[in-house]
Coordinates of C-alpha atoms and ligand atoms in Angstrom, one line a residue:
X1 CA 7.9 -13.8 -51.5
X2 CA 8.8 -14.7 -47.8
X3 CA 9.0 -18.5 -46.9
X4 CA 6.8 -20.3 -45.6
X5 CA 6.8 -21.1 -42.2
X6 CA 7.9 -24.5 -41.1
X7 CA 9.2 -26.7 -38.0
X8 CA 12.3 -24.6 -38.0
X9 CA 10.4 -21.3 -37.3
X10 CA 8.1 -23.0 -34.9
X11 CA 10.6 -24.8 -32.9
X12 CA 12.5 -21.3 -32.7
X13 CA 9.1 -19.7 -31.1
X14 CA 8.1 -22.4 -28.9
X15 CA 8.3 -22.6 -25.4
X16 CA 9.6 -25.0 -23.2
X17 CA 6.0 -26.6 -22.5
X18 CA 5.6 -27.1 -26.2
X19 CA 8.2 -28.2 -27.3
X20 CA 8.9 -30.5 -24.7
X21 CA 4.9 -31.8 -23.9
X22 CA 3.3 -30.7 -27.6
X23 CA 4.0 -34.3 -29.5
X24 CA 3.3 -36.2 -26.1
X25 CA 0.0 -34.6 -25.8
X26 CA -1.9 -36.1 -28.4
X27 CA -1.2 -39.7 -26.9
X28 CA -2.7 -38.5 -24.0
X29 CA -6.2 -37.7 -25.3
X30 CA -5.7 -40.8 -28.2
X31 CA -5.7 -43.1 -25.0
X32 CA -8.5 -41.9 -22.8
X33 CA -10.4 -41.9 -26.4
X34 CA -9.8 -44.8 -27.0
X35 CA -10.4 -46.3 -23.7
X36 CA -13.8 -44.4 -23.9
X37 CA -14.4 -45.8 -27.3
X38 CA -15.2 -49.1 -26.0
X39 CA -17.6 -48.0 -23.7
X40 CA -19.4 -46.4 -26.5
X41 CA -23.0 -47.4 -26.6
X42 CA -23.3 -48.9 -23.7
X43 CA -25.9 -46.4 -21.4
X44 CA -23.0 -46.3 -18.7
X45 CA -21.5 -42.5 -18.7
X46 CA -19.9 -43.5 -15.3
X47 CA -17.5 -46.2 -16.6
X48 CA -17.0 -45.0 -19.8
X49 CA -16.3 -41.4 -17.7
X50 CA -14.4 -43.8 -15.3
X51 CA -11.7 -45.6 -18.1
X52 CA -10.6 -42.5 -19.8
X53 CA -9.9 -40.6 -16.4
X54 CA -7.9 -43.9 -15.6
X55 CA -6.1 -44.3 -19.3
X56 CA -5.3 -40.1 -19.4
X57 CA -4.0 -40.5 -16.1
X58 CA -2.2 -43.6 -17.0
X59 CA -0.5 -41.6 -19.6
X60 CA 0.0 -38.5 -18.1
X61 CA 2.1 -40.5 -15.3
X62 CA 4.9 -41.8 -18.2
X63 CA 5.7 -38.3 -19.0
X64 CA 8.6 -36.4 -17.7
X65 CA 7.3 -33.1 -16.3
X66 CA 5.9 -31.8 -13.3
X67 CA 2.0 -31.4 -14.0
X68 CA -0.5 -29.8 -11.4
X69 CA -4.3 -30.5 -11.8
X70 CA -6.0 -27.3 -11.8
X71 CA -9.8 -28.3 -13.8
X72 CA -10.1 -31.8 -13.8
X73 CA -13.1 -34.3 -12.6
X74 CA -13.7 -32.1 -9.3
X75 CA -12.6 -31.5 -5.8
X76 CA -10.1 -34.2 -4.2
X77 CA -13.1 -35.7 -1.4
X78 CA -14.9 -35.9 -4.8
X79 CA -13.0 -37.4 -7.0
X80 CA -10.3 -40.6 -6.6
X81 CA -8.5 -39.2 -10.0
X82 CA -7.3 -36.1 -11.7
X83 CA -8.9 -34.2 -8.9
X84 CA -7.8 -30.5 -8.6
X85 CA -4.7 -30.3 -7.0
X86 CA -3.1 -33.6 -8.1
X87 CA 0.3 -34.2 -9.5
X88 CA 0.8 -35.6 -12.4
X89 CA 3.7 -36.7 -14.0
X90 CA 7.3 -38.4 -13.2
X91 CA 8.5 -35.2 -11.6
X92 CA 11.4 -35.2 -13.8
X93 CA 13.2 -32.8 -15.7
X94 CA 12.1 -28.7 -14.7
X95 CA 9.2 -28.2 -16.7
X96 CA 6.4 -27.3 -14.3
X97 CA 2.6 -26.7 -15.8
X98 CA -0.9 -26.6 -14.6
X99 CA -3.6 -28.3 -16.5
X100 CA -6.8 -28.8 -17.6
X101 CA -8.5 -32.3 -18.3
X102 CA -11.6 -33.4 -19.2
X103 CA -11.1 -36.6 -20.1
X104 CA -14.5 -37.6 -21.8
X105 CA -16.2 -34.7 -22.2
X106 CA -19.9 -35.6 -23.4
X107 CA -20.2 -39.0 -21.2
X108 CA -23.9 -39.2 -22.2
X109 CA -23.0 -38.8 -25.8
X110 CA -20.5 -41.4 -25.3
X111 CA -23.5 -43.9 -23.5
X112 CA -25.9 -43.0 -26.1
X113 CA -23.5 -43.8 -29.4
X114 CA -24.0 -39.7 -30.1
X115 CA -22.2 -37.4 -32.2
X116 CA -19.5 -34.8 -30.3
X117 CA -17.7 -36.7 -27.7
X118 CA -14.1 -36.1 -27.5
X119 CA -11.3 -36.4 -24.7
X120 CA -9.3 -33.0 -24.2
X121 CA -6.8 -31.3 -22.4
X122 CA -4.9 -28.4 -22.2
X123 CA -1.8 -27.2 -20.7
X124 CA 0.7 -24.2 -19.5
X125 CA 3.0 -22.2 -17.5
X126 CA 1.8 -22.0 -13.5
X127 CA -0.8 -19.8 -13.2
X128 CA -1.7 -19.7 -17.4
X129 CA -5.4 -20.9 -17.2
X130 CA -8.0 -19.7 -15.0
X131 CA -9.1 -22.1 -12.7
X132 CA -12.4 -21.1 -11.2
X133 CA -14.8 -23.1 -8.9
X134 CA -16.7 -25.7 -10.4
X135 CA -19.3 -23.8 -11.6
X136 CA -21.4 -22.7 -15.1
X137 CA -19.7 -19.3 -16.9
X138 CA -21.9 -17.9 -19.6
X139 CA -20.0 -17.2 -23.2
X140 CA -19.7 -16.5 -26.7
X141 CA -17.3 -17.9 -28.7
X142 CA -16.1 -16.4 -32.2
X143 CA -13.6 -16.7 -34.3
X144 CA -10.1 -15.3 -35.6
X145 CA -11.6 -14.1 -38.1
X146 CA -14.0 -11.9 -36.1
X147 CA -10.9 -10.7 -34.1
X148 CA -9.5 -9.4 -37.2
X149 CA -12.9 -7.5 -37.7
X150 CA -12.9 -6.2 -34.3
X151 CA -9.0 -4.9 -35.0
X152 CA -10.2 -2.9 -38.0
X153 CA -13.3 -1.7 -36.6
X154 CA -12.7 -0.2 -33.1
X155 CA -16.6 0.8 -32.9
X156 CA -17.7 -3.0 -33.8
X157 CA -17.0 -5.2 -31.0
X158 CA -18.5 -8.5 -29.8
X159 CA -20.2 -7.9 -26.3
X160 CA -21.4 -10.3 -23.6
X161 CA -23.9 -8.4 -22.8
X162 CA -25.2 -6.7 -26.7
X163 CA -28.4 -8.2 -28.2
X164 CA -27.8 -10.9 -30.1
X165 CA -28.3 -8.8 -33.3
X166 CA -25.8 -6.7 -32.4
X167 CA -23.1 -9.5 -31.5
X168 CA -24.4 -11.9 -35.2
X169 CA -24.2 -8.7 -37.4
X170 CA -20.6 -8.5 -36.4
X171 CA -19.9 -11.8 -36.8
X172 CA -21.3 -12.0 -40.1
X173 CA -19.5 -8.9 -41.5
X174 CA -16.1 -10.3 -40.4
X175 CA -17.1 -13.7 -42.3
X176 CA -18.3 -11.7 -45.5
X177 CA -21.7 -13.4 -45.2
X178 CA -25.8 -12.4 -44.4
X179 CA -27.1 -14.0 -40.4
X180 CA -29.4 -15.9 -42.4
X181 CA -25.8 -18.2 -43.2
X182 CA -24.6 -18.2 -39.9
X183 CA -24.4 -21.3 -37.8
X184 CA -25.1 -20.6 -34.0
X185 CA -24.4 -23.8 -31.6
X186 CA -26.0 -23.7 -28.3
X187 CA -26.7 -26.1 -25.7
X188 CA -30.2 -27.9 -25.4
X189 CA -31.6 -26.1 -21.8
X190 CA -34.2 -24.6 -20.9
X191 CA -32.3 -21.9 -19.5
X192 CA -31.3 -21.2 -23.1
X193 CA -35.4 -20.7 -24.6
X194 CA -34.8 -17.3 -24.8
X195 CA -31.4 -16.7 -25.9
X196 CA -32.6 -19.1 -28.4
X197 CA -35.7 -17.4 -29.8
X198 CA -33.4 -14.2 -29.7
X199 CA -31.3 -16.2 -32.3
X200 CA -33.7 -16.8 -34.9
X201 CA -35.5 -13.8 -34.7
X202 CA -31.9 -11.9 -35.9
X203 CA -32.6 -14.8 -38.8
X204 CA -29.4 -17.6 -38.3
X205 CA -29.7 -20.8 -37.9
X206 CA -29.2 -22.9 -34.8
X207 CA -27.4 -26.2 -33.8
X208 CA -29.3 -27.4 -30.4
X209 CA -27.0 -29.7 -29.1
X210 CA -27.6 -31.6 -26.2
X211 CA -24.2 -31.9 -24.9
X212 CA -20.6 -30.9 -25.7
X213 CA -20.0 -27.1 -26.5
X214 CA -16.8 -27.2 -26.4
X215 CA -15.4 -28.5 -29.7
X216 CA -18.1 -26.5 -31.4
X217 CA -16.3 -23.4 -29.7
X218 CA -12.8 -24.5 -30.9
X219 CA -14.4 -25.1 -34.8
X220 CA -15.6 -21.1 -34.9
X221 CA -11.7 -20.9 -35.6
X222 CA -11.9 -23.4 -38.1
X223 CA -13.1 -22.5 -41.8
X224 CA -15.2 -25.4 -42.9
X225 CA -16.4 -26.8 -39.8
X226 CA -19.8 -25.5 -40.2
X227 CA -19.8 -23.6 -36.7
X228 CA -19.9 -19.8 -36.4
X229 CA -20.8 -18.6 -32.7
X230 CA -21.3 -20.4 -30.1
X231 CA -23.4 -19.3 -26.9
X232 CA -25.0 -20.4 -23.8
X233 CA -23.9 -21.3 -20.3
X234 CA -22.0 -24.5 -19.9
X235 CA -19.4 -25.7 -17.5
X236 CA -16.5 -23.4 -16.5
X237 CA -13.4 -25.8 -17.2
X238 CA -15.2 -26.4 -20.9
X239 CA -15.3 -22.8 -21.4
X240 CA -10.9 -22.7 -20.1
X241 CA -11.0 -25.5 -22.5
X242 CA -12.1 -23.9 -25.5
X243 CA -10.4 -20.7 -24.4
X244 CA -6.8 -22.7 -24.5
X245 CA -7.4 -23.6 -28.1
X246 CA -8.8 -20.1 -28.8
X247 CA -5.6 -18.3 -27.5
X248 CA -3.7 -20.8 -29.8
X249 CA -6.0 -20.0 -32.4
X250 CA -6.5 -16.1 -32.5
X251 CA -9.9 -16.9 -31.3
X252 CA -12.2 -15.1 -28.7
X253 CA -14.2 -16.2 -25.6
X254 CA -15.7 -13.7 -23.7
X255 CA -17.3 -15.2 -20.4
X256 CA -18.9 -14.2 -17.2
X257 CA -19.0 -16.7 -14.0
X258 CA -22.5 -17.9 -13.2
X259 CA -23.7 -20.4 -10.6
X260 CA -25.9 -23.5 -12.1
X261 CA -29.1 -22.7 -9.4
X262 CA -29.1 -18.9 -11.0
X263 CA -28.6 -20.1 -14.5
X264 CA -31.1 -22.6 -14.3
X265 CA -33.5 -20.4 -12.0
X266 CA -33.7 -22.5 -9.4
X267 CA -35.5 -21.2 -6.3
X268 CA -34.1 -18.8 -4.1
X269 CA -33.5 -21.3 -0.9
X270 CA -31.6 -23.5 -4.2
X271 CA -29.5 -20.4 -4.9
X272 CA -28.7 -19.5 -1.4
X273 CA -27.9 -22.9 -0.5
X274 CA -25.2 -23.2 -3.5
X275 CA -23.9 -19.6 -2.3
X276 CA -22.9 -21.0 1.0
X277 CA -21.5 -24.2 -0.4
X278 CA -19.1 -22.4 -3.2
X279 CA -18.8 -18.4 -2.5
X280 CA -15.8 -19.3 0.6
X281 CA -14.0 -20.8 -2.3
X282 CA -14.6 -18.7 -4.6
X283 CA -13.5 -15.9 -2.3
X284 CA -9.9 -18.0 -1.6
X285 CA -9.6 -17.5 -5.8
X286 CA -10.5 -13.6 -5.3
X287 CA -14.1 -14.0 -6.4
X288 CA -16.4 -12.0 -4.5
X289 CA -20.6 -10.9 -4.7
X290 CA -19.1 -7.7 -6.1
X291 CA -16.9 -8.8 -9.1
X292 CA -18.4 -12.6 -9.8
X293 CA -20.0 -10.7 -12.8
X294 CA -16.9 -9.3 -14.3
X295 CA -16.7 -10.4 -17.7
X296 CA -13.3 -12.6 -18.5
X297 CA -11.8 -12.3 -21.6
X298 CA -9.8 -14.8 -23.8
X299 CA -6.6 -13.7 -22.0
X300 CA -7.9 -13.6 -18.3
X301 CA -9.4 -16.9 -18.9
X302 CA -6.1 -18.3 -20.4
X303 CA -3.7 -15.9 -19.3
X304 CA -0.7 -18.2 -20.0
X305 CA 2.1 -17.6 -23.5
X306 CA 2.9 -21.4 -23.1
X307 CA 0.0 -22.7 -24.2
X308 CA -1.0 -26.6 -25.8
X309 CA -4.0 -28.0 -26.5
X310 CA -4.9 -31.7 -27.6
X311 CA -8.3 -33.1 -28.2
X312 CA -8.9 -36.6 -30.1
X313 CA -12.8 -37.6 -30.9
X314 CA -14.7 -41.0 -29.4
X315 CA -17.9 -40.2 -31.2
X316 CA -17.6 -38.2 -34.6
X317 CA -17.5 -34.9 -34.5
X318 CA -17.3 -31.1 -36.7
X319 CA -14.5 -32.2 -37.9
X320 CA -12.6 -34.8 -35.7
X321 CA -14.0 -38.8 -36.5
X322 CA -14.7 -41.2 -33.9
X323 CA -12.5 -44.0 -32.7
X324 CA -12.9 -47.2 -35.3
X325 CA -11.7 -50.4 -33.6
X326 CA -10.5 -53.0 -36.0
X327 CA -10.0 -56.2 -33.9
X328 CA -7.1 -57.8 -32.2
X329 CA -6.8 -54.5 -30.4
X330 CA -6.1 -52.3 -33.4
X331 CA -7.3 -48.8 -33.0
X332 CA -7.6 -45.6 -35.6
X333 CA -8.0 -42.1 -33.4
X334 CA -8.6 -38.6 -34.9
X335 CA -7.2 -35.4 -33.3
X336 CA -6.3 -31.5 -33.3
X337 CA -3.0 -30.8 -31.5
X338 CA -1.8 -27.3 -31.3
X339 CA 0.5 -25.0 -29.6
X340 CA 1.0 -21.5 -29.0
X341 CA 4.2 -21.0 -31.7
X342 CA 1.2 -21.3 -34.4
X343 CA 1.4 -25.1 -35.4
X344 CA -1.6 -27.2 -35.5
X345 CA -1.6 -30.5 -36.7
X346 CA -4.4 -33.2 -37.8
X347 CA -3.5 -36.5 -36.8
X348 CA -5.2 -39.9 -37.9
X349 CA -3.2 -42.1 -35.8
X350 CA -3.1 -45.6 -36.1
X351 CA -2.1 -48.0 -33.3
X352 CA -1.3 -51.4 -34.9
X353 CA -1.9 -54.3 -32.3
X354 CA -0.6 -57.7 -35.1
X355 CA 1.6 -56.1 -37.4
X356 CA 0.9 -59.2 -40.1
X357 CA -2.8 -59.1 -39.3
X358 CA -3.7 -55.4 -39.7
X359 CA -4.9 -54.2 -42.5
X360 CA -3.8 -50.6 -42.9
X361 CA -6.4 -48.2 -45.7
X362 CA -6.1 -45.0 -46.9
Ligands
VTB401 C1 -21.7 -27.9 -20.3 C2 -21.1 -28.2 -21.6 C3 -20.6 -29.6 -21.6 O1 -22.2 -30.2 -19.9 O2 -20.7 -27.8 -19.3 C4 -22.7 -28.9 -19.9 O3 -20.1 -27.3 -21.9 C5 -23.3 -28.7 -18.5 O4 -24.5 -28.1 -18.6 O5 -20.1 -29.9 -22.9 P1 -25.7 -28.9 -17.8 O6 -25.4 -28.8 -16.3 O7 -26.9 -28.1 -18.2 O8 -25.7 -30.3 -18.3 C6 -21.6 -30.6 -21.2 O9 -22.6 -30.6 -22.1 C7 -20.9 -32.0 -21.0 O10 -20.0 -31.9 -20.0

């Protein structure tokens, strides 16, 4: 019987980024979470938007690494913090890493009190993640499980651009299961109506949701989440997002670039208009007219072997709680932390704020 793995095999495999960032990480995310957690409710995305990107970067500045923005809250005229291209960090020590933030992503949901609002981030080597323009990419998302299909049947593989049949009857093969039991989660557009109707006409069932795809990506690699596929054009960072956790997990993205106007078949003065303003840098990144349609894989979008990935929930979630607040500044947080040597741990952290006064449950 071989042993089970443990730290000592993990610490072995890790990278530098992991094992000097992977416990840090989580306190990153549990601050902007909670930070957005008491915004929660309160109809204003903006500042509840506005005091995670202040508490993650709060956070991220009292580590000792050297961190580069390379997806965070948009372009530096654009945005006063965690704009692409900032450092981050003490500048300390030699471990250098680009990252993705998205700080509170699902601000409405956050407003509105709504299920599915987390704060994530993901990290690696220079050069790991993909960092395209801010613009939509059109994916499916599967799990590890399906990857381990696809490995055993070369002529069975999930396709961007195959009917939607084609793609659920794999999908449900690998999970040992009819369509009619698979979940599919897809975002509430109207750009979506038809990929929709193509979805329950194969027969499986469909979770609209009206923001926040990206944890739903993440839980097609966990068993017990409820999620199998998820589809549908969303933000390009989300999609590096869930990609980062994917790569960790033995998941699979498969994504195309697509600008919002054509997505959401806005006129052709719209799409030209949004063609001037992001194709020159797009073509700086090497994305041209001729291959913006390539499709990106889970390794081109994450191409990095240093990989960590943190997410902790403000509003509850597949399978991450929300932030509970206790009084006298006590706060209970919920999150997945992983990295690329194979651990992944649950956390339920608790931050104590009166040490007599706090009640701590089970
Ligand atoms: C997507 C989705 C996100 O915004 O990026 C979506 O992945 C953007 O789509 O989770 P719209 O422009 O149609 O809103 C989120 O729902 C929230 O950031």
């Amino acid at each position: 019987m071989p042993h089970p793995k443990t730290a000592e095999n993990m610490m072995k495999s890790a990278g530098p980024i992991e094992t000097a960032l992977l416990p840090s990480l989580v306190h990153v995310t549990e601050a902007a979470a909670i930070a957005a957690s008491y915004q929660m409710g309160r109809g204003d995305k903006n500042y509840a938007d506005h005091v995670s990107v202040e508490a993650m970067r709060r956070m991220l500045n009292c580590l000792d690494f050297k961190g580069t923005i390379k997806i965070g809250e948009g372009e530096r005229d654009e945005a006063p913090m965690l704009y692409i291209g900032e450092e981050v960090g003490t500048g300390k020590g030699d471990i250098a890493v680009d990252i993705a933030v998205d700080p509170l992503e699902g601000t409405n949901l956050t407003a509105d009190g709504i299920p599915g609002s987390i704060s994530v981030m993901a990290m690696a080597e220079p050069g790991g993640l993909f960092h395209g323009p801010d613009v939509y990419m059109d994916k499916i998302v599967v799990g590890s499980q399906v990857v381990k299909y696809e490995k055993e049947h070369p002529d069975e593989q999930i396709d961007l651009d195959a009917p939607v049949k084609d793609n659920l009857e794999i999908v449900a093969k690998a999970l040992n299961r009819d369509i009619e039991e698979l979940v599919v989660v897809i975002l509430d557009r109207e750009r979506h109506k038809s990929k929709i109707e193509e979805i329950r006409a194969t027969g499986a069932r469909v979770s609209l949701v009206s923001d926040g795809d990206l944890m739903p990506g993440v839980s097609t690699s966990i068993r017990g989440s409820g999620v199998h596929v998820v589809m549908g054009s969303g933000g390009s960072g989300e999609a590096v997002l869930t990609a980062s956790a994917m790569k960790i997990l033995g998941g699979k993205v498969l994504a195309r670039l697509v600008l919002p106007t054509v997505a959401n078949g806005k006129s052709q003065e719209e799409i030209e208009a949004e063609k001037a303003e992001k194709m020159p840098r797009l073509n700086t990144m090497g994305i041209t007219e001729d291959n913006i349609n390539d499709v990106l894989d889970t390794d081109k979008l994450v191409p990095g072997k240093d990989v960590i990935f943190a997410a902790s929930g403000i509003t509850p979630g597949q399978f991450l709680h929300q932030v509970n607040l206790f009084g006298g500044g006590d706060a209970r947080v919920n999150s997945i932390s992983m990295g690329s040597s194979g651990v992944v741990k649950f956390t339920d952290s608790i931050y104590i704020g009166d040490k007599e006064d706090t009640p701590l449950r089970l």
